PDB file of C-alpha atoms in Angstrom:
ATOM      1  CA  GLU A1433      -8.252  -0.920 180.896  1.00  0.00           C
ATOM      2  CA  ALA A1434      -9.447  -4.072 182.649  1.00  0.00           C
ATOM      3  CA  ILE A1435      -7.860  -6.567 180.229  1.00  0.00           C
ATOM      4  CA  ASP A1436      -4.295  -7.651 180.936  1.00  0.00           C
ATOM      5  CA  ILE A1437      -1.910  -6.049 178.459  1.00  0.00           C
ATOM      6  CA  THR A1438      -0.369  -9.459 177.714  1.00  0.00           C
ATOM      7  CA  ASN A1439      -3.726 -10.895 176.607  1.00  0.00           C
ATOM      8  CA  THR A1440      -3.336  -9.661 173.035  1.00  0.00           C
ATOM      9  CA  LYS A1441      -6.116 -11.787 171.534  1.00  0.00           C
ATOM     10  CA  GLU A1442      -8.801 -10.517 173.902  1.00  0.00           C
ATOM     11  CA  LYS A1443      -7.534  -6.948 173.599  1.00  0.00           C
ATOM     12  CA  LEU A1444      -7.737  -7.113 169.791  1.00  0.00           C
ATOM     13  CA  SER A1445     -11.273  -8.533 170.004  1.00  0.00           C
ATOM     14  CA  ILE A1446     -12.401  -5.543 172.043  1.00  0.00           C
ATOM     15  CA  TYR A1447     -10.888  -3.081 169.567  1.00  0.00           C
ATOM     16  CA  VAL A1448     -12.471  -4.894 166.617  1.00  0.00           C
ATOM     17  CA  ALA A1449     -15.867  -4.737 168.339  1.00  0.00           C
ATOM     18  CA  PHE A1450     -15.279  -1.051 169.101  1.00  0.00           C
ATOM     19  CA  MET A1451     -14.374  -0.333 165.443  1.00  0.00           C
ATOM     20  CA  ASN A1452     -17.508  -2.132 164.290  1.00  0.00           C
ATOM     21  CA  PHE A1453     -19.575  -0.088 166.722  1.00  0.00           C
ATOM     22  CA  GLU A1454     -18.108   3.249 165.591  1.00  0.00           C
ATOM     23  CA  ASN A1455     -18.432   2.289 161.925  1.00  0.00           C
ATOM     24  CA  ILE A1456     -22.167   1.768 162.395  1.00  0.00           C
ATOM     25  CA  TYR A1457     -23.085   4.371 165.006  1.00  0.00           C
ATOM     26  CA  GLY A1458     -20.241   6.850 165.166  1.00  0.00           C
ATOM     27  CA  ASP A1459     -19.052   9.637 162.887  1.00  0.00           C
ATOM     28  CA  THR A1460     -15.883   9.921 160.809  1.00  0.00           C
ATOM     29  CA  GLU A1461     -13.860  11.428 163.629  1.00  0.00           C
ATOM     30  CA  SER A1462     -14.864   8.923 166.318  1.00  0.00           C
ATOM     31  CA  PHE A1463     -14.148   6.042 163.947  1.00  0.00           C
ATOM     32  CA  LYS A1464     -10.757   7.492 163.019  1.00  0.00           C
ATOM     33  CA  GLN A1465      -9.823   7.832 166.690  1.00  0.00           C
ATOM     34  CA  ILE A1466     -10.591   4.229 167.574  1.00  0.00           C
ATOM     35  CA  VAL A1467      -8.766   2.937 164.472  1.00  0.00           C
ATOM     36  CA  GLU A1468      -5.680   4.941 165.436  1.00  0.00           C
ATOM     37  CA  ALA A1469      -5.861   3.604 168.986  1.00  0.00           C
ATOM     38  CA  ALA A1470      -6.282   0.043 167.698  1.00  0.00           C
ATOM     39  CA  LEU A1471      -3.251   0.394 165.424  1.00  0.00           C
ATOM     40  CA  GLU A1472      -1.170   1.776 168.275  1.00  0.00           C
ATOM     41  CA  LYS A1473      -2.000  -0.976 170.779  1.00  0.00           C
ATOM     42  CA  ASN A1474      -2.342  -4.090 168.586  1.00  0.00           C
ATOM     43  CA  ASP A1475      -0.613  -5.917 165.745  1.00  0.00           C
ATOM     44  CA  LYS A1476      -1.049  -3.562 162.782  1.00  0.00           C
ATOM     45  CA  LYS A1477      -1.464  -6.261 160.158  1.00  0.00           C
ATOM     46  CA  LYS A1478      -4.284  -7.871 162.144  1.00  0.00           C
ATOM     47  CA  VAL A1479      -6.026  -4.535 162.703  1.00  0.00           C
ATOM     48  CA  TYR A1480      -5.825  -3.697 158.999  1.00  0.00           C
ATOM     49  CA  SER A1481      -7.200  -7.132 158.091  1.00  0.00           C
ATOM     50  CA  HIS A1482     -10.188  -6.674 160.419  1.00  0.00           C
ATOM     51  CA  LEU A1483     -10.679  -3.163 159.088  1.00  0.00           C
ATOM     52  CA  ILE A1484     -11.013  -4.552 155.565  1.00  0.00           C
ATOM     53  CA  VAL A1485     -13.702  -6.967 156.778  1.00  0.00           C
ATOM     54  CA  ILE A1486     -15.556  -4.056 158.408  1.00  0.00           C
ATOM     55  CA  TYR A1487     -15.396  -1.945 155.251  1.00  0.00           C
ATOM     56  CA  ASN A1488     -16.455  -4.830 153.035  1.00  0.00           C
ATOM     57  CA  SER A1489     -19.407  -5.730 155.265  1.00  0.00           C
ATOM     58  CA  SER A1490     -20.646  -2.138 155.020  1.00  0.00           C
ATOM     59  CA  LYS A1491     -19.893  -2.002 151.264  1.00  0.00           C
ATOM     60  CA  LYS A1492     -17.250   0.703 151.684  1.00  0.00           C
ATOM     61  CA  TYR A1493     -15.112  -0.898 148.993  1.00  0.00           C
ATOM     62  CA  GLN A1494     -13.057   2.163 148.153  1.00  0.00           C
ATOM     63  CA  MET A1495     -12.014   2.457 151.796  1.00  0.00           C
ATOM     64  CA  ALA A1496     -11.138  -1.245 151.876  1.00  0.00           C
ATOM     65  CA  ASN A1497      -9.049  -0.739 148.751  1.00  0.00           C
ATOM     66  CA  GLU A1498      -7.053   2.002 150.457  1.00  0.00           C
ATOM     67  CA  ILE A1499      -6.277  -0.374 153.331  1.00  0.00           C
ATOM     68  CA  TYR A1500      -5.135  -3.040 150.875  1.00  0.00           C
ATOM     69  CA  LYS A1501      -2.769  -0.487 149.330  1.00  0.00           C
ATOM     70  CA  ILE A1502      -1.275   0.144 152.760  1.00  0.00           C
ATOM     71  CA  LEU A1503      -0.941  -3.588 153.435  1.00  0.00           C
ATOM     72  CA  VAL A1504       0.802  -4.484 150.170  1.00  0.00           C
ATOM     73  CA  LYS A1505       3.170  -1.566 150.638  1.00  0.00           C
ATOM     74  CA  GLU A1506       4.117  -2.465 154.197  1.00  0.00           C
ATOM     75  CA  TYR A1507       3.993  -6.263 153.770  1.00  0.00           C
ATOM     76  CA  PHE A1508       4.928  -6.539 150.104  1.00  0.00           C
ATOM     77  CA  ASN A1509       6.373 -10.057 150.467  1.00  0.00           C
ATOM     78  CA  ASP A1510       3.229 -11.513 152.094  1.00  0.00           C
ATOM     79  CA  VAL A1511       1.703 -13.872 149.511  1.00  0.00           C
ATOM     80  CA  ASP A1512      -1.601 -14.275 151.376  1.00  0.00           C
ATOM     81  CA  ILE A1513      -2.203 -10.517 151.433  1.00  0.00           C
ATOM     82  CA  TRP A1514      -1.611 -10.296 147.675  1.00  0.00           C
ATOM     83  CA  LYS A1515      -3.965 -13.227 147.054  1.00  0.00           C
ATOM     84  CA  LYS A1516      -6.702 -11.581 149.125  1.00  0.00           C
ATOM     85  CA  TYR A1517      -6.143  -8.260 147.350  1.00  0.00           C
ATOM     86  CA  ILE A1518      -6.372  -9.944 143.939  1.00  0.00           C
ATOM     87  CA  ASP A1519      -9.591 -11.700 144.968  1.00  0.00           C
ATOM     88  CA  PHE A1520     -11.004  -8.405 146.297  1.00  0.00           C
ATOM     89  CA  ALA A1521     -10.083  -6.568 143.081  1.00  0.00           C
ATOM     90  CA  VAL A1522     -11.679  -9.203 140.842  1.00  0.00           C
ATOM     91  CA  GLU A1523     -14.834  -9.420 142.970  1.00  0.00           C
ATOM     92  CA  THR A1524     -15.451  -5.676 143.449  1.00  0.00           C
ATOM     93  CA  GLN A1525     -13.765  -4.380 140.273  1.00  0.00           C
ATOM     94  CA  ILE A1526     -12.501  -1.413 142.304  1.00  0.00           C
ATOM     95  CA  GLU A1527      -9.115  -2.202 140.783  1.00  0.00           C
ATOM     96  CA  ASP A1528      -8.166  -4.210 137.698  1.00  0.00           C
ATOM     97  CA  GLY A1529      -7.372  -7.678 139.034  1.00  0.00           C
ATOM     98  CA  LYS A1530      -4.841  -8.298 136.289  1.00  0.00           C
ATOM     99  CA  GLU A1531      -2.983  -5.103 137.195  1.00  0.00           C
ATOM    100  CA  VAL A1532      -2.924  -6.096 140.880  1.00  0.00           C
ATOM    101  CA  LEU A1533      -1.508  -9.470 139.834  1.00  0.00           C
ATOM    102  CA  GLY A1534       1.157  -7.664 137.809  1.00  0.00           C
ATOM    103  CA  LYS A1535       2.162  -5.602 140.838  1.00  0.00           C
ATOM    104  CA  ALA A1536       2.362  -8.754 142.947  1.00  0.00           C
ATOM    105  CA  MET A1537       4.627 -10.410 140.378  1.00  0.00           C
ATOM    106  CA  GLN A1538       6.962  -7.416 140.462  1.00  0.00           C
ATOM    107  CA  VAL A1539       7.659  -7.640 144.194  1.00  0.00           C
ATOM    108  CA  LEU A1540       7.142 -11.294 145.136  1.00  0.00           C
ATOM    109  CA  ASN A1541       9.795 -13.966 144.849  1.00  0.00           C
ATOM    110  CA  LYS A1542       9.560 -15.943 141.598  1.00  0.00           C
ATOM    111  CA  LYS A1543       8.736 -19.095 143.541  1.00  0.00           C
ATOM    112  CA  ASN A1544       5.420 -17.443 144.534  1.00  0.00           C
ATOM    113  CA  HIS A1545       4.406 -16.395 141.013  1.00  0.00           C
ATOM    114  CA  LEU A1546       2.559 -19.610 140.195  1.00  0.00           C
ATOM    115  CA  GLU A1547       0.593 -19.484 143.451  1.00  0.00           C
ATOM    116  CA  VAL A1548      -0.664 -15.921 142.945  1.00  0.00           C
ATOM    117  CA  THR A1549      -1.407 -16.513 139.261  1.00  0.00           C
ATOM    118  CA  MET A1550      -3.518 -19.544 140.098  1.00  0.00           C
ATOM    119  CA  SER A1551      -5.231 -17.523 142.818  1.00  0.00           C
ATOM    120  CA  TYR A1552      -6.087 -14.916 140.186  1.00  0.00           C
ATOM    121  CA  ALA A1553      -7.536 -17.581 137.885  1.00  0.00           C
ATOM    122  CA  MET A1554      -9.631 -19.054 140.711  1.00  0.00           C
ATOM    123  CA  SER A1555     -10.904 -15.582 141.624  1.00  0.00           C
ATOM    124  CA  LEU A1556     -11.950 -15.083 138.001  1.00  0.00           C
ATOM    125  CA  TYR A1557     -13.910 -18.331 138.092  1.00  0.00           C
ATOM    126  CA  LYS A1558     -15.611 -17.292 141.332  1.00  0.00           C
ATOM    127  CA  ALA A1559     -16.573 -13.968 139.728  1.00  0.00           C
ATOM    128  CA  LYS A1560     -18.038 -15.872 136.738  1.00  0.00           C
ATOM    129  CA  GLU A1561     -15.301 -14.517 134.452  1.00  0.00           C
ATOM    130  CA  CYS A1562     -14.909 -18.064 133.171  1.00  0.00           C
ATOM    131  CA  GLU A1563     -13.365 -17.329 129.765  1.00  0.00           C
ATOM    132  CA  LYS A1564     -10.641 -15.188 131.327  1.00  0.00           C
ATOM    133  CA  ALA A1565     -10.037 -17.872 133.958  1.00  0.00           C
ATOM    134  CA  ARG A1566      -9.628 -20.535 131.266  1.00  0.00           C
ATOM    135  CA  ASP A1567      -7.111 -18.355 129.433  1.00  0.00           C
ATOM    136  CA  VAL A1568      -5.006 -18.027 132.591  1.00  0.00           C
ATOM    137  CA  PHE A1569      -5.079 -21.753 133.351  1.00  0.00           C
ATOM    138  CA  ASP A1570      -4.280 -22.619 129.728  1.00  0.00           C
ATOM    139  CA  SER A1571      -1.328 -20.239 129.814  1.00  0.00           C
ATOM    140  CA  ILE A1572      -0.015 -21.855 133.009  1.00  0.00           C
ATOM    141  CA  LEU A1573      -0.392 -25.381 131.629  1.00  0.00           C
ATOM    142  CA  LYS A1574       1.346 -24.431 128.419  1.00  0.00           C
ATOM    143  CA  SER A1575       4.488 -23.993 130.520  1.00  0.00           C
ATOM    144  CA  LEU A1576       3.732 -26.778 133.019  1.00  0.00           C
ATOM    145  CA  PRO A1577       1.782 -29.428 131.075  1.00  0.00           C
ATOM    146  CA  LYS A1578       2.609 -32.297 133.434  1.00  0.00           C
ATOM    147  CA  ARG A1579       1.500 -30.628 136.661  1.00  0.00           C
ATOM    148  CA  LYS A1580      -1.522 -32.815 137.383  1.00  0.00           C
ATOM    149  CA  ASP A1581      -2.355 -30.799 140.512  1.00  0.00           C
ATOM    150  CA  ILE A1582      -2.932 -27.732 138.330  1.00  0.00           C
ATOM    151  CA  TRP A1583      -5.064 -29.754 135.923  1.00  0.00           C
ATOM    152  CA  PHE A1584      -7.137 -31.000 138.867  1.00  0.00           C
ATOM    153  CA  VAL A1585      -7.773 -27.476 140.168  1.00  0.00           C
ATOM    154  CA  TYR A1586      -8.657 -26.326 136.643  1.00  0.00           C
ATOM    155  CA  CYS A1587     -11.150 -29.165 136.196  1.00  0.00           C
ATOM    156  CA  ASP A1588     -12.707 -28.658 139.633  1.00  0.00           C
ATOM    157  CA  LYS A1589     -13.207 -24.916 139.106  1.00  0.00           C
ATOM    158  CA  GLU A1590     -14.674 -25.460 135.647  1.00  0.00           C
ATOM    159  CA  CYS A1591     -17.116 -28.011 137.071  1.00  0.00           C
ATOM    160  CA  LYS A1592     -18.140 -25.681 139.884  1.00  0.00           C
ATOM    161  CA  PHE A1593     -18.344 -22.348 138.065  1.00  0.00           C
ATOM    162  CA  GLY A1594     -18.235 -23.115 134.342  1.00  0.00           C
ATOM    163  CA  SER A1595     -19.910 -25.814 132.276  1.00  0.00           C
ATOM    164  CA  VAL A1596     -19.839 -29.608 132.243  1.00  0.00           C
ATOM    165  CA  ASP A1597     -19.153 -29.701 128.497  1.00  0.00           C
ATOM    166  CA  LYS A1598     -16.090 -27.483 128.819  1.00  0.00           C
ATOM    167  CA  ALA A1599     -14.942 -29.436 131.870  1.00  0.00           C
ATOM    168  CA  ARG A1600     -15.163 -32.629 129.799  1.00  0.00           C
ATOM    169  CA  LYS A1601     -12.945 -31.093 127.114  1.00  0.00           C
ATOM    170  CA  ILE A1602     -10.402 -30.117 129.770  1.00  0.00           C
ATOM    171  CA  TYR A1603     -10.438 -33.666 131.150  1.00  0.00           C
ATOM    172  CA  GLU A1604     -10.011 -35.079 127.635  1.00  0.00           C
ATOM    173  CA  ARG A1605      -6.993 -32.814 127.097  1.00  0.00           C
ATOM    174  CA  MET A1606      -5.570 -33.821 130.461  1.00  0.00           C
ATOM    175  CA  ILE A1607      -5.681 -37.589 129.866  1.00  0.00           C
ATOM    176  CA  GLU A1608      -3.803 -37.115 126.592  1.00  0.00           C
ATOM    177  CA  VAL A1609      -0.805 -35.609 128.411  1.00  0.00           C
ATOM    178  CA  PRO A1610       2.094 -38.136 128.487  1.00  0.00           C
ATOM    179  CA  PHE A1611       2.176 -38.632 132.252  1.00  0.00           C
ATOM    180  CA  LYS A1612       4.214 -41.426 133.776  1.00  0.00           C
ATOM    181  CA  LYS A1613       2.276 -44.560 134.777  1.00  0.00           C
ATOM    182  CA  ASN A1614       1.708 -43.692 138.439  1.00  0.00           C
ATOM    183  CA  ALA A1615       0.616 -40.129 137.708  1.00  0.00           C
ATOM    184  CA  LEU A1616      -1.591 -41.289 134.852  1.00  0.00           C
ATOM    185  CA  LYS A1617      -3.503 -43.675 137.122  1.00  0.00           C
ATOM    186  CA  SER A1618      -4.669 -40.846 139.402  1.00  0.00           C
ATOM    187  CA  VAL A1619      -5.492 -38.713 136.353  1.00  0.00           C
ATOM    188  CA  ILE A1620      -7.586 -41.494 134.811  1.00  0.00           C
ATOM    189  CA  LYS A1621      -9.300 -42.148 138.140  1.00  0.00           C
ATOM    190  CA  LYS A1622     -10.356 -38.495 138.409  1.00  0.00           C
ATOM    191  CA  TYR A1623     -11.507 -38.463 134.781  1.00  0.00           C
ATOM    192  CA  LEU A1624     -13.686 -41.549 135.259  1.00  0.00           C
ATOM    193  CA  GLU A1625     -15.152 -40.158 138.493  1.00  0.00           C
ATOM    194  CA  PHE A1626     -16.118 -37.055 136.550  1.00  0.00           C
ATOM    195  CA  GLU A1627     -17.714 -39.127 133.786  1.00  0.00           C
ATOM    196  CA  LYS A1628     -19.578 -41.282 136.296  1.00  0.00           C
ATOM    197  CA  ASP A1629     -21.090 -38.160 137.890  1.00  0.00           C
ATOM    198  CA  ASN A1630     -21.865 -36.408 134.607  1.00  0.00           C
ATOM    199  CA  MET A1631     -22.415 -39.142 132.012  1.00  0.00           C
ATOM    200  CA  LYS A1632     -25.432 -38.846 129.750  1.00  0.00           C
ATOM    201  CA  SER A1633     -25.812 -42.615 129.473  1.00  0.00           C
ATOM    202  CA  GLU A1634     -24.189 -45.883 130.514  1.00  0.00           C
ATOM    203  CA  LYS A1635     -23.015 -46.275 126.944  1.00  0.00           C
ATOM    204  CA  ASP A1636     -21.114 -42.969 127.130  1.00  0.00           C
ATOM    205  CA  PHE A1637     -19.468 -44.026 130.367  1.00  0.00           C
ATOM    206  CA  ASN A1638     -18.340 -47.320 128.852  1.00  0.00           C
ATOM    207  CA  LYS A1639     -16.798 -45.403 125.948  1.00  0.00           C
ATOM    208  CA  ALA A1640     -14.905 -43.243 128.428  1.00  0.00           C
ATOM    209  CA  LYS A1641     -13.647 -46.360 130.223  1.00  0.00           C
ATOM    210  CA  GLU A1642     -12.489 -47.919 126.963  1.00  0.00           C
ATOM    211  CA  LYS A1643     -10.690 -44.729 126.014  1.00  0.00           C
ATOM    212  CA  ALA A1644      -9.016 -44.564 129.427  1.00  0.00           C
ATOM    213  CA  GLN A1645      -7.920 -48.213 129.280  1.00  0.00           C
ATOM    214  CA  LYS A1646      -6.447 -47.677 125.819  1.00  0.00           C
ATOM    215  CA  ILE A1647      -4.442 -44.659 127.027  1.00  0.00           C
ATOM    216  CA  ILE A1648      -3.129 -46.592 130.040  1.00  0.00           C
ATOM    217  CA  GLN A1649      -2.085 -49.500 127.837  1.00  0.00           C
ATOM    218  CA  GLU A1650      -0.291 -47.210 125.390  1.00  0.00           C
ATOM    219  CA  ARG A1651       1.478 -45.424 128.236  1.00  0.00           C
ATOM    220  CA  MET A1652       2.615 -48.707 129.780  1.00  0.00           C
ATOM    221  CA  GLU A1653       4.023 -49.883 126.459  1.00  0.00           C
ATOM    222  CA  ILE A1654       5.942 -46.619 126.034  1.00  0.00           C
ATOM    223  CA  ASP A1655       7.302 -46.778 129.594  1.00  0.00           C
ATOM    224  CA  ASP A1656       8.366 -50.406 129.134  1.00  0.00           C
ATOM    225  CA  GLU A1657      10.152 -49.521 125.913  1.00  0.00           C
ATOM    226  CA  GLU A1658      11.969 -46.650 127.614  1.00  0.00           C
ATOM    227  CA  GLU A1659      13.050 -48.946 130.461  1.00  0.00           C
ATOM    228  CA  ASP A1660      14.388 -51.494 127.954  1.00  0.00           C
ATOM    229  CA  ASN A1661      16.378 -48.799 126.184  1.00  0.00           C
ATOM    230  CA  GLN A1662      17.871 -47.659 129.490  1.00  0.00           C
ATOM    231  CA  ASP A1663      18.893 -51.247 130.299  1.00  0.00           C
ATOM    232  CA  GLU A1664      20.703 -51.502 126.968  1.00  0.00           C
TER     233      GLU A1664
END
């Protein structure tokens, strides 16, 4: 009652604190009442998002899942909500993450499909479902082999959650892709940084450098030949 009605941020903070309080100390009815009041007097999407945090923190995953179902129904074109729901599903296994991804693909614009699919793959890595994550990334790169940004994310996630040996194989596949000269330089740079951090010996690193230099030289020769043909 004391907070100005136009101060929406402070008002929401009070309701979030109140919901947390009732979740811990109240009963089902008192919690329901404050949630209903919060939804009536604040931005619904924000209240639902905080409610999910409250449920997750108290390990009430089924309740959090029900809120996600409400969110994706009411805000079906919100990519961030779908990404969070996918991550939640993969982490808690309350829902099949792949099925949630499928539902997202049905309602989201096609331009968002890559983003949510990559989000799914990254969630799989985080959940230590590395083999499944690799399958998703490989499937993406089969269609988009020259997207170096996707390769970089793939390599980074493999390094963080998977294994160095498998990351090395991904890097070795990446540097074989026929990128243009400028793109190839950044790809080679990232590959050599990886080898420098993970090399078993100086000899191995020198071999990687020689391999990289050979690939750059071959690519330059191909590009020069293509430019000559265009001039003709």
